[in-house]
mmCIF file of C-alpha atoms and ligand atoms in Angstrom:
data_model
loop_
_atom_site.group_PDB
_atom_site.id
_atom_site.type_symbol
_atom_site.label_atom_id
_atom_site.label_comp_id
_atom_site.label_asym_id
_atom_site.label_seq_id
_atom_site.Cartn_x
_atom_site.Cartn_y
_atom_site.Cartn_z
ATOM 1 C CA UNK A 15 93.356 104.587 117.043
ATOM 2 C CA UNK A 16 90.250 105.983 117.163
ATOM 3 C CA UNK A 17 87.849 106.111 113.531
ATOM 4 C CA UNK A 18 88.424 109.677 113.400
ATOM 5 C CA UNK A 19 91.626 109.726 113.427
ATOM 6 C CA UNK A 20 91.792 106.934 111.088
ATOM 7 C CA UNK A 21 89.729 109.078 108.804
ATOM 8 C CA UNK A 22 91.956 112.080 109.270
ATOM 9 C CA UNK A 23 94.806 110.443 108.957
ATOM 10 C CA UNK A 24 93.808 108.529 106.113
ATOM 11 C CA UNK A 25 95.178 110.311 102.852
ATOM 12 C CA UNK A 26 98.390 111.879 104.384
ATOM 13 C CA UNK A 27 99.210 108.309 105.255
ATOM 14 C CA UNK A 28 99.047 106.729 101.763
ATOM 15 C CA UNK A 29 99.779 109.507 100.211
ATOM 16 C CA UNK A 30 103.765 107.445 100.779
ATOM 17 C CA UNK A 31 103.050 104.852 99.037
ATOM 18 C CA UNK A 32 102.711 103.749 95.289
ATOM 19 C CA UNK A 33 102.341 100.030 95.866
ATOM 20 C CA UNK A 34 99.360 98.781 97.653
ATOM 21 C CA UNK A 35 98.785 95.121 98.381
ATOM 22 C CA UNK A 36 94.872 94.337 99.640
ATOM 23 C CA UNK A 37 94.766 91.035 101.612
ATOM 24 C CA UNK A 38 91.612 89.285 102.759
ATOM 25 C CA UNK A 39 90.770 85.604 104.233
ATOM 26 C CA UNK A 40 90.404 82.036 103.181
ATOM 27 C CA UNK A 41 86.877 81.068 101.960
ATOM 28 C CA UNK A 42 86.517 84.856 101.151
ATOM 29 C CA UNK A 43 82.389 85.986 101.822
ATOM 30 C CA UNK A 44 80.787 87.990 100.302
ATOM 31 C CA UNK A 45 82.455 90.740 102.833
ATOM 32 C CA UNK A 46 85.934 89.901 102.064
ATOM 33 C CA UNK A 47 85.518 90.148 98.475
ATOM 34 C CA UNK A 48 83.201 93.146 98.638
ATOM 35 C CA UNK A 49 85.158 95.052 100.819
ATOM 36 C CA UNK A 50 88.933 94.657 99.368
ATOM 37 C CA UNK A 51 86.955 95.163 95.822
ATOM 38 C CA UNK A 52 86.031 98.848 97.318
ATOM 39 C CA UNK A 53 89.225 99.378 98.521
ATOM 40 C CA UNK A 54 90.676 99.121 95.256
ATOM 41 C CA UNK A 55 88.248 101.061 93.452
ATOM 42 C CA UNK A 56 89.032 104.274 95.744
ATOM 43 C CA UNK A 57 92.684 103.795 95.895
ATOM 44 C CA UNK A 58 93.001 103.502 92.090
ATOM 45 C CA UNK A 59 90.669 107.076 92.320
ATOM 46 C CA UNK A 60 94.044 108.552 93.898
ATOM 47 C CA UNK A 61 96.320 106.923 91.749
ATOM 48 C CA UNK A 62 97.585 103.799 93.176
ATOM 49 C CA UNK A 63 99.033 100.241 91.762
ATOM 50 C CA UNK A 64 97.081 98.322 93.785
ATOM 51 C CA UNK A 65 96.262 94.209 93.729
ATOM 52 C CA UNK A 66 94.385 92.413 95.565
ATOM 53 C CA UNK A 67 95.187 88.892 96.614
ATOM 54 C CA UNK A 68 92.956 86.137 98.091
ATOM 55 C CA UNK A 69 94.386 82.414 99.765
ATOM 56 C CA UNK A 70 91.695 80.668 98.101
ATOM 57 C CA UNK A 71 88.868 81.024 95.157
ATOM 58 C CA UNK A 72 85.174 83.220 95.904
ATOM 59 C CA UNK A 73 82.427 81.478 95.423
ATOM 60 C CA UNK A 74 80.824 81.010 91.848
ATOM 61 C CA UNK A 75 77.927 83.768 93.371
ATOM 62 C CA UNK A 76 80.125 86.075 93.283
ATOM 63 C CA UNK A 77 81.800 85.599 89.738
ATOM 64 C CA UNK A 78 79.320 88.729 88.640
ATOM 65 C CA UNK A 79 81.224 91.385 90.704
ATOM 66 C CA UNK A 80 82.602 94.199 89.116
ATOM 67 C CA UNK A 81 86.454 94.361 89.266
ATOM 68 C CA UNK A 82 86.653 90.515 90.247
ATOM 69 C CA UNK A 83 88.880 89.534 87.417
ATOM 70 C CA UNK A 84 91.547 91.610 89.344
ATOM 71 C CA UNK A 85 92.023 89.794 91.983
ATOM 72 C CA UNK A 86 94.840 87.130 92.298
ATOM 73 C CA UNK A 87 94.029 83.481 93.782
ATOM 74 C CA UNK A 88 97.019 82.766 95.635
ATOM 75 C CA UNK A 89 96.921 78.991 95.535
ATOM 76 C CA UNK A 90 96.199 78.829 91.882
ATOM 77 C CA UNK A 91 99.007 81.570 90.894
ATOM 78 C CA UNK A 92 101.013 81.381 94.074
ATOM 79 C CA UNK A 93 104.362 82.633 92.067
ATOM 80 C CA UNK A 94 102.809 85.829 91.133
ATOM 81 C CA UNK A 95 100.965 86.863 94.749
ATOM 82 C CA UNK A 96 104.628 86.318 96.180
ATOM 83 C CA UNK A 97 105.985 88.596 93.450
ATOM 84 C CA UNK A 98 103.054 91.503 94.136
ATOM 85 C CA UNK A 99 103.726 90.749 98.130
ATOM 86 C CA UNK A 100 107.524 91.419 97.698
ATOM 87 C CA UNK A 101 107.238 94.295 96.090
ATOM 88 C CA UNK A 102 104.298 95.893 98.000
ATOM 89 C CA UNK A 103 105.216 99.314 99.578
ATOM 90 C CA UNK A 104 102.096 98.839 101.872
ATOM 91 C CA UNK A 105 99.835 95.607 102.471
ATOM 92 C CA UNK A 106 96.138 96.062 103.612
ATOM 93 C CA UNK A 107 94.311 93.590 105.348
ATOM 94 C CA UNK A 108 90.927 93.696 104.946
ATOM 95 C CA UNK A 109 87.914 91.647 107.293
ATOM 96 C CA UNK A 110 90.261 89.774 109.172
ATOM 97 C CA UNK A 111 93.054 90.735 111.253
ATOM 98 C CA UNK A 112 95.829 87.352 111.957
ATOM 99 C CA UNK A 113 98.103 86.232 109.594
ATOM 100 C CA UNK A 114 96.390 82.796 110.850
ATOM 101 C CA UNK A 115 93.065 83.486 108.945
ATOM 102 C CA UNK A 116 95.018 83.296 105.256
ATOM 103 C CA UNK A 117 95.507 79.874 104.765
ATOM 104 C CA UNK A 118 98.215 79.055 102.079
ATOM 105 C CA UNK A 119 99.261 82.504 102.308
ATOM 106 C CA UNK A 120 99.965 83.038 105.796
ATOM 107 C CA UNK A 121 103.989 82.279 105.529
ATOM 108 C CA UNK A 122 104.899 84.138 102.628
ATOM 109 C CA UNK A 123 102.490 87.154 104.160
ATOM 110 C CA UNK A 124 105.112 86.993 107.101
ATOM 111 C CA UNK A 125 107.999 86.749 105.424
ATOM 112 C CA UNK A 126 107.189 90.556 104.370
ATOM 113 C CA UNK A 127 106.495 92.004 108.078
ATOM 114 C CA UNK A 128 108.606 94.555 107.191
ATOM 115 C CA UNK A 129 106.531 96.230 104.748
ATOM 116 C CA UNK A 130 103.889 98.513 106.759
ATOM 117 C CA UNK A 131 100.729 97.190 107.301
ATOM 118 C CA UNK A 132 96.805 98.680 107.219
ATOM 119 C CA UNK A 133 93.532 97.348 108.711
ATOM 120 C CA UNK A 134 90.276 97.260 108.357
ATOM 121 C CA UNK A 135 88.159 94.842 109.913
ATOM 122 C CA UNK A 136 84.952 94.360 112.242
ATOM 123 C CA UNK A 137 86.517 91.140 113.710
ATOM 124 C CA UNK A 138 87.479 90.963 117.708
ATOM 125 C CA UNK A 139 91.008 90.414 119.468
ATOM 126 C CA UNK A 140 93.457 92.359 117.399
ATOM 127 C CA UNK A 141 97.085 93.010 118.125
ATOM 128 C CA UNK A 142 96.956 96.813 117.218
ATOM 129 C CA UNK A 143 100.371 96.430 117.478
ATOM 130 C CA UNK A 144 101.183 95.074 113.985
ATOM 131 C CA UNK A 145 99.362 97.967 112.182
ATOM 132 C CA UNK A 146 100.677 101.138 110.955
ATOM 133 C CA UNK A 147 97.252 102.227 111.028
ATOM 134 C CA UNK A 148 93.947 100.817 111.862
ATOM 135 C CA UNK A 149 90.110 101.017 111.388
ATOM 136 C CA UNK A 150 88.801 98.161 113.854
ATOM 137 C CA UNK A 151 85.566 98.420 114.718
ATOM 138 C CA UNK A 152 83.254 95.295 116.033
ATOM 139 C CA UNK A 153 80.342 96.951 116.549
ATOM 140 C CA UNK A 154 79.534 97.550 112.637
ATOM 141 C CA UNK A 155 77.749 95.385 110.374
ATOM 142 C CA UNK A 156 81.173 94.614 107.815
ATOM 143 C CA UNK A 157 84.293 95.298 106.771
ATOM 144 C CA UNK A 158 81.922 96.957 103.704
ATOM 145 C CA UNK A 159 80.140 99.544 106.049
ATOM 146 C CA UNK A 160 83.860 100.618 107.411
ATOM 147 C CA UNK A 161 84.944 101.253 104.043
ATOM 148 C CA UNK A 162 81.564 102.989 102.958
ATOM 149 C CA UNK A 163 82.184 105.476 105.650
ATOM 150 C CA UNK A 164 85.932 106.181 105.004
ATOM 151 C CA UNK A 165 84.566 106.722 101.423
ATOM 152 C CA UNK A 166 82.131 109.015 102.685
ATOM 153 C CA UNK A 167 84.563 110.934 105.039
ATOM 154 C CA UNK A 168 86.460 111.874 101.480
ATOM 155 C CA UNK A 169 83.115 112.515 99.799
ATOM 156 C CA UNK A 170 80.803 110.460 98.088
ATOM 157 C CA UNK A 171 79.916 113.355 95.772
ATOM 158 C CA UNK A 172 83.782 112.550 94.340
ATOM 159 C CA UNK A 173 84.284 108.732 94.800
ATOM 160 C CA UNK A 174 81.051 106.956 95.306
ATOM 161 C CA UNK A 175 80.901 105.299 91.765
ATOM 162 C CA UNK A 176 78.432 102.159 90.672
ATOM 163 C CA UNK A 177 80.988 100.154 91.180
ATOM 164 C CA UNK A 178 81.962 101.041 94.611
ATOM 165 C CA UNK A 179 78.289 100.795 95.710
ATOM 166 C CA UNK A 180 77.560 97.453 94.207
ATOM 167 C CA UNK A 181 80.946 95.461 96.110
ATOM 168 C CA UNK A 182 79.700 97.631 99.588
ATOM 169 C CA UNK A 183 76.244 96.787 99.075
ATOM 170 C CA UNK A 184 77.522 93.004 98.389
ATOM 171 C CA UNK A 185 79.519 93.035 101.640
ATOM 172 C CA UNK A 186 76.694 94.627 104.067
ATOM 173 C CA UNK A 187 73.918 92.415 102.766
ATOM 174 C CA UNK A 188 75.800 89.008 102.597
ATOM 175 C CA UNK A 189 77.035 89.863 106.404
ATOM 176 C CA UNK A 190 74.028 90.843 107.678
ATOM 177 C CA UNK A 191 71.975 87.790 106.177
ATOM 178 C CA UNK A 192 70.471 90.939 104.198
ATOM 179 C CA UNK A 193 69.994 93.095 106.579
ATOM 180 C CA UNK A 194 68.438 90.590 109.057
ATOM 181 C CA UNK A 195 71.360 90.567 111.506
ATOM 182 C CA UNK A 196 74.581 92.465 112.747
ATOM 183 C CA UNK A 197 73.020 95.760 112.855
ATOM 184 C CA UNK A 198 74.621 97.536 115.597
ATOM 185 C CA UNK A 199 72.959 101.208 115.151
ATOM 186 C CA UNK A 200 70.555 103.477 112.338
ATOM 187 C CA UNK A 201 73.954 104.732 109.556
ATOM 188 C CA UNK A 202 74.038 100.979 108.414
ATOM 189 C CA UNK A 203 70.811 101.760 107.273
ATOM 190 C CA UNK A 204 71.592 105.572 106.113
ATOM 191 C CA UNK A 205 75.193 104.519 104.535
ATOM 192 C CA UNK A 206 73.266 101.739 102.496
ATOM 193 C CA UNK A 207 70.722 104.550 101.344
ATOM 194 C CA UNK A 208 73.011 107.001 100.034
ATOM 195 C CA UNK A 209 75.181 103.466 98.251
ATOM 196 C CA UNK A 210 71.502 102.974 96.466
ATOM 197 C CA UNK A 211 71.072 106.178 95.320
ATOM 198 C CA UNK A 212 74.032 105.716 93.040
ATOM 199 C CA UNK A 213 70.896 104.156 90.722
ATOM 200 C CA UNK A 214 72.418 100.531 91.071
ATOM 201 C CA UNK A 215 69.771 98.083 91.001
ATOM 202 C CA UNK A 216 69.352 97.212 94.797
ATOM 203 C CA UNK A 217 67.311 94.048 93.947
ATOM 204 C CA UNK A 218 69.428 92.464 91.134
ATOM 205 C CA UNK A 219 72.289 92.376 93.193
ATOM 206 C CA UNK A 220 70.082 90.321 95.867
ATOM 207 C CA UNK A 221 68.894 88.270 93.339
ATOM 208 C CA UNK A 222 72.587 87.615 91.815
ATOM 209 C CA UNK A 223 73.692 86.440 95.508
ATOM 210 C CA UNK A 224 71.011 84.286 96.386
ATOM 211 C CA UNK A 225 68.647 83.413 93.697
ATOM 212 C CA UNK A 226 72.115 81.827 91.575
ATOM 213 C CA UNK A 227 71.944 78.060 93.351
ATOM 214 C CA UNK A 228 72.516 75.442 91.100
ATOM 215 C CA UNK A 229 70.102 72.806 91.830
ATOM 216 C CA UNK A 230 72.399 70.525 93.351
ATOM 217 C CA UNK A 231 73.336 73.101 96.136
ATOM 218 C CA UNK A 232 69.587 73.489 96.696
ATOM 219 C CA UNK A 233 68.986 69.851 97.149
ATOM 220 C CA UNK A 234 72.485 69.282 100.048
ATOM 221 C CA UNK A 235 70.331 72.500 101.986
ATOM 222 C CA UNK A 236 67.174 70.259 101.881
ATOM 223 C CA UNK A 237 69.668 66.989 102.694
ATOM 224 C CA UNK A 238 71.102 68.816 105.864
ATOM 225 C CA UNK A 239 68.167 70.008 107.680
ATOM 226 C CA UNK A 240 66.086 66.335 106.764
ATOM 227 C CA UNK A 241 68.859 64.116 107.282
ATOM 228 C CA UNK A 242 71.951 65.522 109.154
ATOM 229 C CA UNK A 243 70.177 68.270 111.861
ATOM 230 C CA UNK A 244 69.986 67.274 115.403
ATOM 231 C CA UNK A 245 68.397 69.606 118.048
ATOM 232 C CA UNK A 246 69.139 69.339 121.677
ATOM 233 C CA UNK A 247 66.797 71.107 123.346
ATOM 234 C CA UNK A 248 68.602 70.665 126.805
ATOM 235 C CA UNK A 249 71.061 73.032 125.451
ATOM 236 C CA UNK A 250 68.584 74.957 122.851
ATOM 237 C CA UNK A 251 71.388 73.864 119.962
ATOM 238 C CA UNK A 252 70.825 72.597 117.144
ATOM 239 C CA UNK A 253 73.596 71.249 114.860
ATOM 240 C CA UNK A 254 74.033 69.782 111.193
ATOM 241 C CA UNK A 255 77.010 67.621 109.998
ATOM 242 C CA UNK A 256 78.078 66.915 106.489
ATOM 243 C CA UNK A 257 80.965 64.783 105.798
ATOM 244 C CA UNK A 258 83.105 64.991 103.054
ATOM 245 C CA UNK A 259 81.268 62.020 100.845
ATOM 246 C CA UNK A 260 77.778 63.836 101.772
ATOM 247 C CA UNK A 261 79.597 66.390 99.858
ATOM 248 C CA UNK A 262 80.987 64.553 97.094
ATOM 249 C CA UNK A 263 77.070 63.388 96.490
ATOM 250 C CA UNK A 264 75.829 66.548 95.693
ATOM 251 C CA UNK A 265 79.169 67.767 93.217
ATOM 252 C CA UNK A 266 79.739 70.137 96.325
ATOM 253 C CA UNK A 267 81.489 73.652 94.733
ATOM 254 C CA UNK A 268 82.854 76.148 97.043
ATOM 255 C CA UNK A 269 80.072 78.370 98.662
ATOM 256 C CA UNK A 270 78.059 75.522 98.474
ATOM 257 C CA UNK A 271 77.405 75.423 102.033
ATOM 258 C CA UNK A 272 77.190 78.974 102.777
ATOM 259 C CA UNK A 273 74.393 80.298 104.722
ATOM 260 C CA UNK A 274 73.083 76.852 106.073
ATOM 261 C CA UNK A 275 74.122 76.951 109.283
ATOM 262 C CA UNK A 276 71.421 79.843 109.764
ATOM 263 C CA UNK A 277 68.402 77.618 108.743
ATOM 264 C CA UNK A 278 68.329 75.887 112.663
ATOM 265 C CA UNK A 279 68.202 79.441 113.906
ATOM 266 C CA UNK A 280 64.684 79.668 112.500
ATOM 267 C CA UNK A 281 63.449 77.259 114.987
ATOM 268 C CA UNK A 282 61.355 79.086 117.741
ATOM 269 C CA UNK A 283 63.507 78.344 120.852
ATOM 270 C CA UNK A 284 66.996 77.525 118.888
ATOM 271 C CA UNK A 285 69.840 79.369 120.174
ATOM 272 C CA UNK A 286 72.870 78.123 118.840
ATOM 273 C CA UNK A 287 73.268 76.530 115.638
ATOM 274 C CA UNK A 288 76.411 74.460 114.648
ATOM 275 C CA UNK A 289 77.627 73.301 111.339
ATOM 276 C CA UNK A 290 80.265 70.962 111.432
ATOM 277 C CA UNK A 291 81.769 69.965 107.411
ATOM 278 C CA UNK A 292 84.502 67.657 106.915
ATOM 279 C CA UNK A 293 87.107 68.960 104.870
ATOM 280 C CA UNK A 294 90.350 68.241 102.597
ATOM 281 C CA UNK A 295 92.274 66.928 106.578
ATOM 282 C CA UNK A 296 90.268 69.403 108.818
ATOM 283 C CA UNK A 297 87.051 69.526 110.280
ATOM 284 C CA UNK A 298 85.357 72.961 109.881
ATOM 285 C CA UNK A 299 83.047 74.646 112.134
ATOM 286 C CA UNK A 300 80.547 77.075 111.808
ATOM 287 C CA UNK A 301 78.147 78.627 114.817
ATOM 288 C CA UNK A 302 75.473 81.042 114.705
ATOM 289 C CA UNK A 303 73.644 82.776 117.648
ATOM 290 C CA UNK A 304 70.465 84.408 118.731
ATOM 291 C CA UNK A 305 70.851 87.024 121.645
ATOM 292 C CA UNK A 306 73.844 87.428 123.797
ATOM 293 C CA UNK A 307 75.360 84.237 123.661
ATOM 294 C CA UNK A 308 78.476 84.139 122.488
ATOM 295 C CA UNK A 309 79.860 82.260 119.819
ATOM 296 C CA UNK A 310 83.039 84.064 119.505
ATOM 297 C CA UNK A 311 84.122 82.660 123.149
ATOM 298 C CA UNK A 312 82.535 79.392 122.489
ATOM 299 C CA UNK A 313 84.876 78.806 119.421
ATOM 300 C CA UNK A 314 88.072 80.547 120.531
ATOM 301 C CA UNK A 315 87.864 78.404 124.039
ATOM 302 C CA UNK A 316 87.145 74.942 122.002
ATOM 303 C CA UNK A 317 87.361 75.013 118.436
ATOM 304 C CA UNK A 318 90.680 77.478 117.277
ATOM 305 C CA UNK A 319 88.155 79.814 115.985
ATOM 306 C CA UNK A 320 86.315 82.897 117.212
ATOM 307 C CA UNK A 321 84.771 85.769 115.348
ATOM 308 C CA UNK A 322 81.790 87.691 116.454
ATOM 309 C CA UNK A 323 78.829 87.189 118.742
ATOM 310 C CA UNK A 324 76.248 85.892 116.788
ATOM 311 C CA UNK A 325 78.819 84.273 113.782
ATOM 312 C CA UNK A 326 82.202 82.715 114.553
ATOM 313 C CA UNK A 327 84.399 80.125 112.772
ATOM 314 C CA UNK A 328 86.530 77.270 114.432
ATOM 315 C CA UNK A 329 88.814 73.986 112.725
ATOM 316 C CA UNK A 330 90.003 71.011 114.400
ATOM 317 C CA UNK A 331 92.146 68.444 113.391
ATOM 318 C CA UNK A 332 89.993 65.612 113.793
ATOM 319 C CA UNK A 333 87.790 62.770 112.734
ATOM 320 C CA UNK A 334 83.428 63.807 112.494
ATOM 321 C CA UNK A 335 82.427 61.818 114.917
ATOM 322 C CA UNK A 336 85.248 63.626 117.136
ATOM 323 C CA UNK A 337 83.981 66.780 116.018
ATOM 324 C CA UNK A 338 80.191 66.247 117.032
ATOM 325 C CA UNK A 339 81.807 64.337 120.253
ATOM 326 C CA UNK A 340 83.985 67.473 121.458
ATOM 327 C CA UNK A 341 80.638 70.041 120.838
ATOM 328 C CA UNK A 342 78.361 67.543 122.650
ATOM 329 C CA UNK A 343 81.176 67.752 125.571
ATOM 330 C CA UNK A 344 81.779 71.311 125.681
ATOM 331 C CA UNK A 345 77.783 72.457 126.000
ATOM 332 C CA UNK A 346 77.458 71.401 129.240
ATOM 333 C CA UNK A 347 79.579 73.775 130.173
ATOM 334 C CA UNK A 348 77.326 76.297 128.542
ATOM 335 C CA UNK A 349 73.974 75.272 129.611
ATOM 336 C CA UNK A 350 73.217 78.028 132.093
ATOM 337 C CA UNK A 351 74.336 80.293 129.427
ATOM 338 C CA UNK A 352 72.010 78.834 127.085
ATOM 339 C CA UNK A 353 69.121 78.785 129.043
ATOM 340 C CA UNK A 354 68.769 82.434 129.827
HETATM 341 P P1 5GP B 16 81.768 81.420 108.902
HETATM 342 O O1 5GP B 16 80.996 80.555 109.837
HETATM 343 O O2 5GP B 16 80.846 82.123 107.948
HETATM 344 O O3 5GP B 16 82.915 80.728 108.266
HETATM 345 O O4 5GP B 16 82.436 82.548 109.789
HETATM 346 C C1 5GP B 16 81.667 83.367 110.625
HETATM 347 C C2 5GP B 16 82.498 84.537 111.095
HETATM 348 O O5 5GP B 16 83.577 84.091 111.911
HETATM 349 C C3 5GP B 16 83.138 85.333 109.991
HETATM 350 O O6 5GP B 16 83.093 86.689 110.356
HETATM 351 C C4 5GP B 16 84.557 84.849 109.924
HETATM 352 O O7 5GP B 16 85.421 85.829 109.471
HETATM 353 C C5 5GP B 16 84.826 84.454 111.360
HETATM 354 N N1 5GP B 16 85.663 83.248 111.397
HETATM 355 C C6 5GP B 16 85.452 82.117 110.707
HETATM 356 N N2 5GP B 16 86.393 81.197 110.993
HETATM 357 C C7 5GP B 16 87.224 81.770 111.885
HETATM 358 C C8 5GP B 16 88.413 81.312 112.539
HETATM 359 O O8 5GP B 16 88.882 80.198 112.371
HETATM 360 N N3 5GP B 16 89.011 82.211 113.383
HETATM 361 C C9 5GP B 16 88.508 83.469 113.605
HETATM 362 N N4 5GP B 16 89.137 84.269 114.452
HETATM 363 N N5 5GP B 16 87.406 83.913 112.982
HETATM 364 C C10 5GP B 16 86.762 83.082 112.140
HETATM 365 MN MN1 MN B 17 82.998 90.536 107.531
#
């Protein structure tokens, strides 16, 4: 389905339902939560019940956002996210697009595959099949941007409110590293224009993302690049582990690691940057590119993951040491690629 007809088709299509569900992943960004925030500001504009649920908490730098306290945290009030999923007329899922990417919530979200389903999402590899209706673009910066522009299609002269702009300016600048990556072509720019001349304050909201560390996140950043950052220059990869007592050391809170996989990306020659955490009986993986390597393939060949080109995701079910083991086995297997 192409994005005009998305955009056409848009209205008529909820115009059937009451009920609205919005869905996004576990360890919801700053994307996930800006985007299905959005959402539910413009569908309430025409009228809709509409909820929002997420698998797992947002991170604490994100607490500020307007409309947050609406959203439900499925494993901390699973009862009630089953009761708002079984009586959904219409269940959106926003920046992600498999059941596989919600955690907790990924059996009781297919127990309901009955109830007509919605996406929007910049992520690769969807089964278009599952949607009603889709708006699945990979080439755009975020979820956030897709949303701006279906906003815009309607008219931001009627529903662009502060509110709207601040959760779409939170998505595009958290998944663009503000606005340093992910730019695929000029209306990023233009759509994030028009969001600021709503009058929000462009540069509080940067400064509520990322001048909010507490001290001890601060100090694990400075702990992983000085004392768990290897580079392999073979392979121009560089990769940080932190295990879970590493962790534990510095009162680790979620979102406490966000954003430092992109610090070995700053070294001049660096392609690939790995960050492998140990967590509650998984071992999490994070990769970052530079360039046309792909980190999407890399993780959905190796690591049960994909993503994007330049950010993907991956788990495995497995002790550290086998973690950093399987990456330093699989890069061989990569080196021309890396070299380039
Ligand atoms: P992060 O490293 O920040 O967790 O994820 C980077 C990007 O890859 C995000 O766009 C995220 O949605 C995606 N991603 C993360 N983990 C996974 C995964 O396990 N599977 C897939 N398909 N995508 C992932
Ligand atoms: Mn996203």
């Amino acid at each position: 389905m192409s994005k005009q007809l998305f955009f056409n088709k848009f209205q008529e299509f909820i115009s059937q339902y009451k009920k609205v569900v919005i869905v996004s992943h576990v360890n919801p960004d700053g994307d996930a939560i800006g985007s299905s925030l959005a959402l539910y500001f413009f569908l309430k504009k025409f009228g809709k019940d509409v909820k929002i649920i997420i698998p797992n908490d947002f991170p604490s730098f994100l607490a500020w956002m307007p409309g947050i306290e609406n959203i439900l945290v499925f494993d901390k009030n699973s009862e009630k996210g089953i009761e708002y999923l079984n009586s959904a007329e219409l269940i959106c899922y926003l920046d992600f697009n498999h059941p596989s990417r919600t955690g907790l919530l990924h059996n009781d979200l297919c127990h309901c595959n009955k109830t007509p389903r919605l996406l929007i999402d910049h992520h690769r590899d969807t089964d278009y099949s599952q949607f009603a209706m889709y708006l699945s673009e990979f080439e755009t910066s975020s979820t956030a941007e897709l949303v701006a522009e279906l906003i815009q299609y309607h008219g931001f002269d009627n529903y662009l409110d502060e509110n709207i702009a601040t959760c779409l300016l939170v998505g595009i600048m958290t998944d663009t590293g503000s606005f340093a990556h992910s730019i695929y072509h000029p209306e990023t720019f233009e759509i994030c224009g028009k969001l600021i001349s709503t009058k929000v304050d462009y540069q509080l909201i940067h400064s509520k993302i990322y001048n909010t560390f507490s001290e001890n996140r601060l100090r694990l950043l400075g702990f992983s690049i000085s004392n768990r950052m290897t580079t392999l220059d073979e392979y121009h990869t560089a990769y940080i582990y932190l295990t879970k007592a590493d962790l534990e050391s510095f009162n680790y809170q979620v979102g406490d690691t966000e954003g430092i996989v992109n610090y070995p990306l700053m070294i001049d020659g660096i392609k690939m940057a790995v960050l492998i955490t140990e967590r509650q009986g998984v071992i999490r993986f994070s990769f970052r590119s530079k360039g046309d390597f792909s980190v999407h393939e890399l993780s959905r060949a190796h690591f049960n993951g994909g993503g994007h080109t330049n950010a993907a995701g991956g788990t495995l079910e497995c002790s550290i040491e086998e973690a950093i083991q399987k990456l330093l086995d699989v890069l061989p297997q990569y080196k021309a690629l890396l070299n380039k």
